[in-house]
PDB file of N, CA and C in Angstrom:
ATOM      1  N   UNK A 294      -7.857 -34.898  18.987  1.00 67.00           N
ATOM      2  CA  UNK A 294      -8.467 -34.227  20.120  1.00 67.00           C
ATOM      3  C   UNK A 294      -7.405 -33.391  20.824  1.00 67.00           C
ATOM      4  N   UNK A 295      -7.749 -32.186  21.184  1.00 73.00           N
ATOM      5  CA  UNK A 295      -6.822 -31.290  21.868  1.00 73.00           C
ATOM      6  C   UNK A 295      -6.794 -31.645  23.347  1.00 73.00           C
ATOM      7  N   UNK A 296      -5.617 -31.729  23.891  1.00 77.00           N
ATOM      8  CA  UNK A 296      -5.455 -32.022  25.314  1.00 77.00           C
ATOM      9  C   UNK A 296      -4.731 -30.851  25.961  1.00 77.00           C
ATOM     10  N   UNK A 297      -5.179 -30.474  27.145  1.00 77.00           N
ATOM     11  CA  UNK A 297      -4.586 -29.365  27.867  1.00 77.00           C
ATOM     12  C   UNK A 297      -3.855 -29.888  29.094  1.00 77.00           C
ATOM     13  N   UNK A 298      -2.690 -29.325  29.329  1.00 81.00           N
ATOM     14  CA  UNK A 298      -1.874 -29.716  30.472  1.00 81.00           C
ATOM     15  C   UNK A 298      -2.616 -29.408  31.774  1.00 81.00           C
ATOM     16  N   UNK A 299      -2.555 -30.332  32.719  1.00 82.00           N
ATOM     17  CA  UNK A 299      -3.126 -30.183  34.070  1.00 82.00           C
ATOM     18  C   UNK A 299      -4.653 -30.044  34.095  1.00 82.00           C
ATOM     19  N   UNK A 300      -5.335 -30.476  33.065  1.00 81.00           N
ATOM     20  CA  UNK A 300      -6.802 -30.436  33.039  1.00 81.00           C
ATOM     21  C   UNK A 300      -7.320 -31.865  33.101  1.00 81.00           C
ATOM     22  N   UNK A 301      -8.188 -32.114  34.050  1.00 82.00           N
ATOM     23  CA  UNK A 301      -8.780 -33.443  34.214  1.00 82.00           C
ATOM     24  C   UNK A 301      -9.701 -33.727  33.031  1.00 82.00           C
ATOM     25  N   UNK A 302      -9.399 -34.787  32.297  1.00 81.00           N
ATOM     26  CA  UNK A 302     -10.186 -35.122  31.116  1.00 81.00           C
ATOM     27  C   UNK A 302     -11.545 -35.734  31.464  1.00 81.00           C
ATOM     28  N   UNK A 303     -11.754 -36.076  32.722  1.00 83.00           N
ATOM     29  CA  UNK A 303     -13.018 -36.679  33.136  1.00 83.00           C
ATOM     30  C   UNK A 303     -14.029 -35.650  33.634  1.00 83.00           C
ATOM     31  N   UNK A 304     -13.736 -34.357  33.445  1.00 82.00           N
ATOM     32  CA  UNK A 304     -14.683 -33.316  33.856  1.00 82.00           C
ATOM     33  C   UNK A 304     -15.961 -33.435  33.033  1.00 82.00           C
ATOM     34  N   UNK A 305     -17.078 -33.250  33.688  1.00 84.00           N
ATOM     35  CA  UNK A 305     -18.358 -33.298  32.987  1.00 84.00           C
ATOM     36  C   UNK A 305     -18.523 -32.047  32.138  1.00 84.00           C
ATOM     37  N   UNK A 306     -19.103 -32.208  30.968  1.00 83.00           N
ATOM     38  CA  UNK A 306     -19.357 -31.071  30.089  1.00 83.00           C
ATOM     39  C   UNK A 306     -20.472 -30.216  30.670  1.00 83.00           C
ATOM     40  N   UNK A 307     -20.354 -28.921  30.457  1.00 84.00           N
ATOM     41  CA  UNK A 307     -21.390 -28.002  30.899  1.00 84.00           C
ATOM     42  C   UNK A 307     -22.376 -27.825  29.751  1.00 84.00           C
ATOM     43  N   UNK A 308     -23.648 -27.969  30.038  1.00 86.00           N
ATOM     44  CA  UNK A 308     -24.674 -27.855  29.011  1.00 86.00           C
ATOM     45  C   UNK A 308     -25.656 -26.768  29.433  1.00 86.00           C
ATOM     46  N   UNK A 309     -25.879 -25.844  28.512  1.00 86.00           N
ATOM     47  CA  UNK A 309     -26.861 -24.796  28.763  1.00 86.00           C
ATOM     48  C   UNK A 309     -28.094 -25.080  27.924  1.00 86.00           C
ATOM     49  N   UNK A 310     -29.243 -24.872  28.501  1.00 90.00           N
ATOM     50  CA  UNK A 310     -30.469 -25.118  27.767  1.00 90.00           C
ATOM     51  C   UNK A 310     -31.513 -24.082  28.171  1.00 90.00           C
ATOM     52  N   UNK A 311     -32.305 -23.701  27.200  1.00 90.00           N
ATOM     53  CA  UNK A 311     -33.410 -22.781  27.475  1.00 90.00           C
ATOM     54  C   UNK A 311     -34.736 -23.531  27.508  1.00 90.00           C
ATOM     55  N   UNK A 312     -34.670 -24.862  27.577  1.00 92.00           N
ATOM     56  CA  UNK A 312     -35.880 -25.691  27.536  1.00 92.00           C
ATOM     57  C   UNK A 312     -36.880 -25.308  28.629  1.00 92.00           C
ATOM     58  N   UNK A 313     -36.395 -25.135  29.859  1.00 93.00           N
ATOM     59  CA  UNK A 313     -37.314 -24.801  30.959  1.00 93.00           C
ATOM     60  C   UNK A 313     -38.003 -23.465  30.705  1.00 93.00           C
ATOM     61  N   UNK A 314     -37.232 -22.489  30.227  1.00 92.00           N
ATOM     62  CA  UNK A 314     -37.820 -21.183  29.930  1.00 92.00           C
ATOM     63  C   UNK A 314     -38.871 -21.296  28.828  1.00 92.00           C
ATOM     64  N   UNK A 315     -38.537 -22.027  27.780  1.00 92.00           N
ATOM     65  CA  UNK A 315     -39.476 -22.192  26.665  1.00 92.00           C
ATOM     66  C   UNK A 315     -40.724 -22.945  27.112  1.00 92.00           C
ATOM     67  N   UNK A 316     -40.547 -23.956  27.971  1.00 94.00           N
ATOM     68  CA  UNK A 316     -41.695 -24.712  28.495  1.00 94.00           C
ATOM     69  C   UNK A 316     -42.625 -23.823  29.317  1.00 94.00           C
ATOM     70  N   UNK A 317     -42.065 -22.774  29.937  1.00 96.00           N
ATOM     71  CA  UNK A 317     -42.878 -21.852  30.736  1.00 96.00           C
ATOM     72  C   UNK A 317     -43.492 -20.734  29.884  1.00 96.00           C
ATOM     73  N   UNK A 318     -43.227 -20.777  28.555  1.00 95.00           N
ATOM     74  CA  UNK A 318     -43.842 -19.793  27.667  1.00 95.00           C
ATOM     75  C   UNK A 318     -42.937 -18.631  27.279  1.00 95.00           C
ATOM     76  N   UNK A 319     -41.703 -18.655  27.700  1.00 93.00           N
ATOM     77  CA  UNK A 319     -40.787 -17.573  27.353  1.00 93.00           C
ATOM     78  C   UNK A 319     -40.507 -17.605  25.858  1.00 93.00           C
ATOM     79  N   UNK A 320     -40.467 -16.424  25.254  1.00 92.00           N
ATOM     80  CA  UNK A 320     -40.122 -16.306  23.846  1.00 92.00           C
ATOM     81  C   UNK A 320     -38.959 -15.342  23.699  1.00 92.00           C
ATOM     82  N   UNK A 321     -37.944 -15.777  22.976  1.00 90.00           N
ATOM     83  CA  UNK A 321     -36.800 -14.904  22.729  1.00 90.00           C
ATOM     84  C   UNK A 321     -37.196 -13.830  21.730  1.00 90.00           C
ATOM     85  N   UNK A 322     -36.727 -12.615  21.961  1.00 92.00           N
ATOM     86  CA  UNK A 322     -37.021 -11.509  21.056  1.00 92.00           C
ATOM     87  C   UNK A 322     -36.216 -11.650  19.764  1.00 92.00           C
ATOM     88  N   UNK A 323     -34.989 -12.171  19.870  1.00 90.00           N
ATOM     89  CA  UNK A 323     -34.108 -12.318  18.716  1.00 90.00           C
ATOM     90  C   UNK A 323     -33.677 -13.775  18.581  1.00 90.00           C
ATOM     91  N   UNK A 324     -33.438 -14.191  17.337  1.00 88.00           N
ATOM     92  CA  UNK A 324     -32.935 -15.555  17.103  1.00 88.00           C
ATOM     93  C   UNK A 324     -31.436 -15.579  17.423  1.00 88.00           C
ATOM     94  N   UNK A 325     -30.894 -16.758  17.528  1.00 86.00           N
ATOM     95  CA  UNK A 325     -29.464 -16.908  17.795  1.00 86.00           C
ATOM     96  C   UNK A 325     -28.649 -16.231  16.693  1.00 86.00           C
ATOM     97  N   UNK A 326     -29.077 -16.390  15.445  1.00 90.00           N
ATOM     98  CA  UNK A 326     -28.383 -15.776  14.313  1.00 90.00           C
ATOM     99  C   UNK A 326     -28.404 -14.253  14.420  1.00 90.00           C
ATOM    100  N   UNK A 327     -29.560 -13.684  14.804  1.00 92.00           N
ATOM    101  CA  UNK A 327     -29.670 -12.225  14.948  1.00 92.00           C
ATOM    102  C   UNK A 327     -28.784 -11.720  16.085  1.00 92.00           C
ATOM    103  N   UNK A 328     -28.723 -12.476  17.186  1.00 92.00           N
ATOM    104  CA  UNK A 328     -27.874 -12.066  18.312  1.00 92.00           C
ATOM    105  C   UNK A 328     -26.398 -12.100  17.912  1.00 92.00           C
ATOM    106  N   UNK A 329     -26.003 -13.149  17.199  1.00 91.00           N
ATOM    107  CA  UNK A 329     -24.625 -13.275  16.759  1.00 91.00           C
ATOM    108  C   UNK A 329     -24.267 -12.140  15.793  1.00 91.00           C
ATOM    109  N   UNK A 330     -25.135 -11.898  14.806  1.00 92.00           N
ATOM    110  CA  UNK A 330     -24.900 -10.824  13.832  1.00 92.00           C
ATOM    111  C   UNK A 330     -24.826  -9.472  14.537  1.00 92.00           C
ATOM    112  N   UNK A 331     -25.690  -9.249  15.515  1.00 92.00           N
ATOM    113  CA  UNK A 331     -25.669  -7.995  16.271  1.00 92.00           C
ATOM    114  C   UNK A 331     -24.386  -7.823  17.063  1.00 92.00           C
ATOM    115  N   UNK A 332     -23.900  -8.914  17.653  1.00 93.00           N
ATOM    116  CA  UNK A 332     -22.658  -8.848  18.416  1.00 93.00           C
ATOM    117  C   UNK A 332     -21.480  -8.515  17.509  1.00 93.00           C
ATOM    118  N   UNK A 333     -21.425  -9.155  16.344  1.00 89.00           N
ATOM    119  CA  UNK A 333     -20.339  -8.898  15.402  1.00 89.00           C
ATOM    120  C   UNK A 333     -20.418  -7.461  14.898  1.00 89.00           C
ATOM    121  N   UNK A 334     -21.600  -6.991  14.556  1.00 89.00           N
ATOM    122  CA  UNK A 334     -21.780  -5.620  14.065  1.00 89.00           C
ATOM    123  C   UNK A 334     -21.341  -4.600  15.123  1.00 89.00           C
ATOM    124  N   UNK A 335     -21.722  -4.835  16.371  1.00 91.00           N
ATOM    125  CA  UNK A 335     -21.338  -3.925  17.452  1.00 91.00           C
ATOM    126  C   UNK A 335     -19.821  -3.895  17.619  1.00 91.00           C
ATOM    127  N   UNK A 336     -19.192  -5.062  17.568  1.00 89.00           N
ATOM    128  CA  UNK A 336     -17.731  -5.121  17.690  1.00 89.00           C
ATOM    129  C   UNK A 336     -17.058  -4.381  16.541  1.00 89.00           C
ATOM    130  N   UNK A 337     -17.616  -4.504  15.327  1.00 84.00           N
ATOM    131  CA  UNK A 337     -17.046  -3.777  14.185  1.00 84.00           C
ATOM    132  C   UNK A 337     -17.220  -2.268  14.353  1.00 84.00           C
ATOM    133  N   UNK A 338     -18.379  -1.839  14.836  1.00 87.00           N
ATOM    134  CA  UNK A 338     -18.624  -0.411  15.057  1.00 87.00           C
ATOM    135  C   UNK A 338     -17.646   0.166  16.074  1.00 87.00           C
ATOM    136  N   UNK A 339     -17.265  -0.645  17.059  1.00 89.00           N
ATOM    137  CA  UNK A 339     -16.341  -0.182  18.098  1.00 89.00           C
ATOM    138  C   UNK A 339     -14.882  -0.380  17.700  1.00 89.00           C
ATOM    139  N   UNK A 340     -14.654  -0.900  16.489  1.00 84.00           N
ATOM    140  CA  UNK A 340     -13.297  -1.085  16.000  1.00 84.00           C
ATOM    141  C   UNK A 340     -12.595  -2.309  16.544  1.00 84.00           C
ATOM    142  N   UNK A 341     -13.346  -3.207  17.161  1.00 87.00           N
ATOM    143  CA  UNK A 341     -12.745  -4.414  17.724  1.00 87.00           C
ATOM    144  C   UNK A 341     -12.531  -5.487  16.667  1.00 87.00           C
ATOM    145  N   UNK A 342     -13.335  -5.457  15.607  1.00 82.00           N
ATOM    146  CA  UNK A 342     -13.199  -6.385  14.492  1.00 82.00           C
ATOM    147  C   UNK A 342     -13.201  -5.540  13.220  1.00 82.00           C
ATOM    148  N   UNK A 343     -12.122  -5.581  12.435  1.00 74.00           N
ATOM    149  CA  UNK A 343     -12.114  -4.780  11.205  1.00 74.00           C
ATOM    150  C   UNK A 343     -13.014  -5.407  10.147  1.00 74.00           C
ATOM    151  N   UNK A 344     -13.582  -4.561   9.308  1.00 70.00           N
ATOM    152  CA  UNK A 344     -14.314  -5.062   8.160  1.00 70.00           C
ATOM    153  C   UNK A 344     -13.299  -5.692   7.221  1.00 70.00           C
ATOM    154  N   UNK A 345     -13.680  -6.727   6.519  1.00 69.00           N
ATOM    155  CA  UNK A 345     -12.716  -7.432   5.670  1.00 69.00           C
ATOM    156  C   UNK A 345     -12.110  -6.496   4.623  1.00 69.00           C
ATOM    157  N   UNK A 346     -12.904  -5.563   4.060  1.00 67.00           N
ATOM    158  CA  UNK A 346     -12.345  -4.648   3.064  1.00 67.00           C
ATOM    159  C   UNK A 346     -11.410  -3.634   3.719  1.00 67.00           C
ATOM    160  N   UNK A 347     -11.654  -3.269   4.983  1.00 65.00           N
ATOM    161  CA  UNK A 347     -10.750  -2.365   5.693  1.00 65.00           C
ATOM    162  C   UNK A 347      -9.413  -3.050   5.950  1.00 65.00           C
ATOM    163  N   UNK A 348      -9.477  -4.318   6.298  1.00 66.00           N
ATOM    164  CA  UNK A 348      -8.253  -5.082   6.530  1.00 66.00           C
ATOM    165  C   UNK A 348      -7.451  -5.153   5.242  1.00 66.00           C
ATOM    166  N   UNK A 349      -8.122  -5.431   4.132  1.00 68.00           N
ATOM    167  CA  UNK A 349      -7.439  -5.513   2.847  1.00 68.00           C
ATOM    168  C   UNK A 349      -6.854  -4.155   2.477  1.00 68.00           C
ATOM    169  N   UNK A 350      -7.606  -3.078   2.714  1.00 71.00           N
ATOM    170  CA  UNK A 350      -7.119  -1.739   2.399  1.00 71.00           C
ATOM    171  C   UNK A 350      -5.880  -1.407   3.223  1.00 71.00           C
ATOM    172  N   UNK A 351      -5.884  -1.785   4.503  1.00 71.00           N
ATOM    173  CA  UNK A 351      -4.728  -1.534   5.364  1.00 71.00           C
ATOM    174  C   UNK A 351      -3.521  -2.326   4.885  1.00 71.00           C
ATOM    175  N   UNK A 352      -3.744  -3.567   4.485  1.00 71.00           N
ATOM    176  CA  UNK A 352      -2.639  -4.386   3.968  1.00 71.00           C
ATOM    177  C   UNK A 352      -2.109  -3.805   2.663  1.00 71.00           C
ATOM    178  N   UNK A 353      -2.998  -3.345   1.786  1.00 72.00           N
ATOM    179  CA  UNK A 353      -2.576  -2.734   0.531  1.00 72.00           C
ATOM    180  C   UNK A 353      -1.763  -1.468   0.785  1.00 72.00           C
ATOM    181  N   UNK A 354      -2.197  -0.678   1.771  1.00 75.00           N
ATOM    182  CA  UNK A 354      -1.495   0.560   2.112  1.00 75.00           C
ATOM    183  C   UNK A 354      -0.094   0.243   2.625  1.00 75.00           C
ATOM    184  N   UNK A 355       0.023  -0.779   3.449  1.00 72.00           N
ATOM    185  CA  UNK A 355       1.325  -1.179   3.974  1.00 72.00           C
ATOM    186  C   UNK A 355       2.236  -1.643   2.848  1.00 72.00           C
ATOM    187  N   UNK A 356       1.712  -2.468   1.947  1.00 73.00           N
ATOM    188  CA  UNK A 356       2.505  -2.948   0.814  1.00 73.00           C
ATOM    189  C   UNK A 356       2.959  -1.763  -0.030  1.00 73.00           C
ATOM    190  N   UNK A 357       2.059  -0.813  -0.262  1.00 75.00           N
ATOM    191  CA  UNK A 357       2.414   0.383  -1.032  1.00 75.00           C
ATOM    192  C   UNK A 357       3.510   1.191  -0.360  1.00 75.00           C
ATOM    193  N   UNK A 358       3.433   1.323   0.948  1.00 74.00           N
ATOM    194  CA  UNK A 358       4.445   2.078   1.686  1.00 74.00           C
ATOM    195  C   UNK A 358       5.798   1.386   1.606  1.00 74.00           C
ATOM    196  N   UNK A 359       5.800   0.071   1.717  1.00 71.00           N
ATOM    197  CA  UNK A 359       7.054  -0.685   1.625  1.00 71.00           C
ATOM    198  C   UNK A 359       7.663  -0.517   0.236  1.00 71.00           C
ATOM    199  N   UNK A 360       6.830  -0.607  -0.805  1.00 76.00           N
ATOM    200  CA  UNK A 360       7.326  -0.433  -2.172  1.00 76.00           C
ATOM    201  C   UNK A 360       7.898   0.965  -2.369  1.00 76.00           C
ATOM    202  N   UNK A 361       7.241   1.986  -1.821  1.00 74.00           N
ATOM    203  CA  UNK A 361       7.731   3.355  -1.930  1.00 74.00           C
ATOM    204  C   UNK A 361       9.080   3.493  -1.253  1.00 74.00           C
ATOM    205  N   UNK A 362       9.236   2.896  -0.076  1.00 71.00           N
ATOM    206  CA  UNK A 362      10.519   2.960   0.635  1.00 71.00           C
ATOM    207  C   UNK A 362      11.616   2.271  -0.166  1.00 71.00           C
ATOM    208  N   UNK A 363      11.290   1.166  -0.789  1.00 73.00           N
ATOM    209  CA  UNK A 363      12.287   0.461  -1.603  1.00 73.00           C
ATOM    210  C   UNK A 363      12.704   1.307  -2.800  1.00 73.00           C
ATOM    211  N   UNK A 364      11.745   2.018  -3.393  1.00 76.00           N
ATOM    212  CA  UNK A 364      12.043   2.846  -4.553  1.00 76.00           C
ATOM    213  C   UNK A 364      12.867   4.077  -4.175  1.00 76.00           C
ATOM    214  N   UNK A 365      12.503   4.733  -3.069  1.00 74.00           N
ATOM    215  CA  UNK A 365      13.140   5.994  -2.688  1.00 74.00           C
ATOM    216  C   UNK A 365      14.364   5.817  -1.805  1.00 74.00           C
ATOM    217  N   UNK A 366      14.514   4.657  -1.230  1.00 68.00           N
ATOM    218  CA  UNK A 366      15.637   4.434  -0.333  1.00 68.00           C
ATOM    219  C   UNK A 366      15.294   4.867   1.075  1.00 68.00           C
ATOM    220  N   UNK A 367      16.239   4.708   1.993  1.00 63.00           N
ATOM    221  CA  UNK A 367      15.960   5.044   3.391  1.00 63.00           C
ATOM    222  C   UNK A 367      15.751   6.545   3.585  1.00 63.00           C
ATOM    223  N   UNK A 368      14.942   6.875   4.537  1.00 62.00           N
ATOM    224  CA  UNK A 368      14.684   8.266   4.888  1.00 62.00           C
ATOM    225  C   UNK A 368      15.777   8.699   5.858  1.00 62.00           C
ATOM    226  N   UNK A 369      16.492   9.797   5.547  1.00 60.00           N
ATOM    227  CA  UNK A 369      17.574  10.207   6.451  1.00 60.00           C
ATOM    228  C   UNK A 369      17.034  10.703   7.792  1.00 60.00           C
ATOM    229  N   UNK A 370      17.827  10.507   8.816  1.00 62.00           N
ATOM    230  CA  UNK A 370      17.477  11.042  10.125  1.00 62.00           C
ATOM    231  C   UNK A 370      17.543  12.561  10.059  1.00 62.00           C
ATOM    232  N   UNK A 371      16.906  13.230  11.009  1.00 62.00           N
ATOM    233  CA  UNK A 371      16.816  14.691  10.939  1.00 62.00           C
ATOM    234  C   UNK A 371      18.192  15.352  10.871  1.00 62.00           C
ATOM    235  N   UNK A 372      19.189  14.866  11.636  1.00 61.00           N
ATOM    236  CA  UNK A 372      20.509  15.495  11.596  1.00 61.00           C
ATOM    237  C   UNK A 372      21.209  15.223  10.265  1.00 61.00           C
ATOM    238  N   UNK A 373      20.935  14.069   9.637  1.00 61.00           N
ATOM    239  CA  UNK A 373      21.493  13.782   8.321  1.00 61.00           C
ATOM    240  C   UNK A 373      20.858  14.685   7.276  1.00 61.00           C
ATOM    241  N   UNK A 374      19.555  14.886   7.393  1.00 62.00           N
ATOM    242  CA  UNK A 374      18.840  15.742   6.459  1.00 62.00           C
ATOM    243  C   UNK A 374      19.366  17.167   6.556  1.00 62.00           C
ATOM    244  N   UNK A 375      19.603  17.628   7.784  1.00 69.00           N
ATOM    245  CA  UNK A 375      20.126  18.972   7.992  1.00 69.00           C
ATOM    246  C   UNK A 375      21.516  19.105   7.360  1.00 69.00           C
ATOM    247  N   UNK A 376      22.360  18.098   7.510  1.00 69.00           N
ATOM    248  CA  UNK A 376      23.706  18.131   6.935  1.00 69.00           C
ATOM    249  C   UNK A 376      23.643  18.183   5.414  1.00 69.00           C
ATOM    250  N   UNK A 377      22.703  17.452   4.810  1.00 68.00           N
ATOM    251  CA  UNK A 377      22.547  17.466   3.363  1.00 68.00           C
ATOM    252  C   UNK A 377      22.109  18.842   2.899  1.00 68.00           C
ATOM    253  N   UNK A 378      21.156  19.455   3.609  1.00 71.00           N
ATOM    254  CA  UNK A 378      20.685  20.791   3.240  1.00 71.00           C
ATOM    255  C   UNK A 378      21.821  21.811   3.346  1.00 71.00           C
ATOM    256  N   UNK A 379      22.606  21.746   4.425  1.00 72.00           N
ATOM    257  CA  UNK A 379      23.731  22.671   4.603  1.00 72.00           C
ATOM    258  C   UNK A 379      24.767  22.462   3.512  1.00 72.00           C
ATOM    259  N   UNK A 380      24.962  21.209   3.125  1.00 71.00           N
ATOM    260  CA  UNK A 380      25.917  20.903   2.062  1.00 71.00           C
ATOM    261  C   UNK A 380      25.464  21.518   0.745  1.00 71.00           C
ATOM    262  N   UNK A 381      24.172  21.460   0.468  1.00 70.00           N
ATOM    263  CA  UNK A 381      23.641  22.051  -0.758  1.00 70.00           C
ATOM    264  C   UNK A 381      23.843  23.563  -0.754  1.00 70.00           C
ATOM    265  N   UNK A 382      23.651  24.181   0.411  1.00 71.00           N
ATOM    266  CA  UNK A 382      23.807  25.627   0.532  1.00 71.00           C
ATOM    267  C   UNK A 382      25.267  26.048   0.344  1.00 71.00           C
ATOM    268  N   UNK A 383      26.200  25.179   0.678  1.00 70.00           N
ATOM    269  CA  UNK A 383      27.631  25.491   0.584  1.00 70.00           C
ATOM    270  C   UNK A 383      28.247  24.959  -0.707  1.00 70.00           C
ATOM    271  N   UNK A 384      27.433  24.697  -1.701  1.00 67.00           N
ATOM    272  CA  UNK A 384      27.965  24.217  -2.975  1.00 67.00           C
ATOM    273  C   UNK A 384      28.423  22.779  -2.940  1.00 67.00           C
ATOM    274  N   UNK A 385      27.834  21.965  -2.126  1.00 61.00           N
ATOM    275  CA  UNK A 385      28.183  20.543  -2.063  1.00 61.00           C
ATOM    276  C   UNK A 385      29.231  20.219  -1.037  1.00 61.00           C
ATOM    277  N   UNK A 386      29.677  21.208  -0.306  1.00 59.00           N
ATOM    278  CA  UNK A 386      30.688  20.983   0.734  1.00 59.00           C
ATOM    279  C   UNK A 386      29.997  20.925   2.077  1.00 59.00           C
ATOM    280  N   UNK A 387      30.207  19.873   2.852  1.00 56.00           N
ATOM    281  CA  UNK A 387      29.596  19.811   4.181  1.00 56.00           C
ATOM    282  C   UNK A 387      29.989  21.004   5.033  1.00 56.00           C
ATOM    283  N   UNK A 388      29.106  21.462   5.892  1.00 54.00           N
ATOM    284  CA  UNK A 388      29.322  22.675   6.694  1.00 54.00           C
ATOM    285  C   UNK A 388      30.546  22.583   7.590  1.00 54.00           C
ATOM    286  N   UNK A 389      30.879  21.412   8.094  1.00 55.00           N
ATOM    287  CA  UNK A 389      32.006  21.301   9.018  1.00 55.00           C
ATOM    288  C   UNK A 389      33.320  20.980   8.297  1.00 55.00           C
ATOM    289  N   UNK A 390      33.317  20.961   6.951  1.00 52.00           N
ATOM    290  CA  UNK A 390      34.534  20.694   6.186  1.00 52.00           C
ATOM    291  C   UNK A 390      35.155  22.006   5.751  1.00 52.00           C
ATOM    292  N   UNK A 391      36.460  21.944   5.482  1.00 53.00           N
ATOM    293  CA  UNK A 391      37.146  23.127   4.957  1.00 53.00           C
ATOM    294  C   UNK A 391      37.028  23.148   3.456  1.00 53.00           C
ATOM    295  N   UNK A 392      36.769  24.287   2.904  1.00 48.00           N
ATOM    296  CA  UNK A 392      36.675  24.427   1.443  1.00 48.00           C
ATOM    297  C   UNK A 392      38.057  24.274   0.838  1.00 48.00           C
ATOM    298  N   UNK A 393      38.183  23.698  -0.394  1.00 50.00           N
ATOM    299  CA  UNK A 393      39.510  23.516  -1.001  1.00 50.00           C
ATOM    300  C   UNK A 393      40.169  24.805  -1.418  1.00 50.00           C
TER     301      UNK A 393
END
């Protein structure tokens, strides 16, 4: 049994019932299952709960990206990339170096 700090264990349980409403002739338009399914569907439409295949696709995409990074190595920072390009233009000599 889970116990919570500073919570009185002798608190009475709260019970909700629709018995009085049903006794007066009230009829629910939707069953509990339909309400639950509708709530989940609405949350998925709003992006609050991902579809299981979307979650798997996102995980697969992440794994693929990690594998690509491992294969290609680290991506140089913009100033490093610029230095490499300048070096290529100067025949392999960095721009701030003196030619031999």
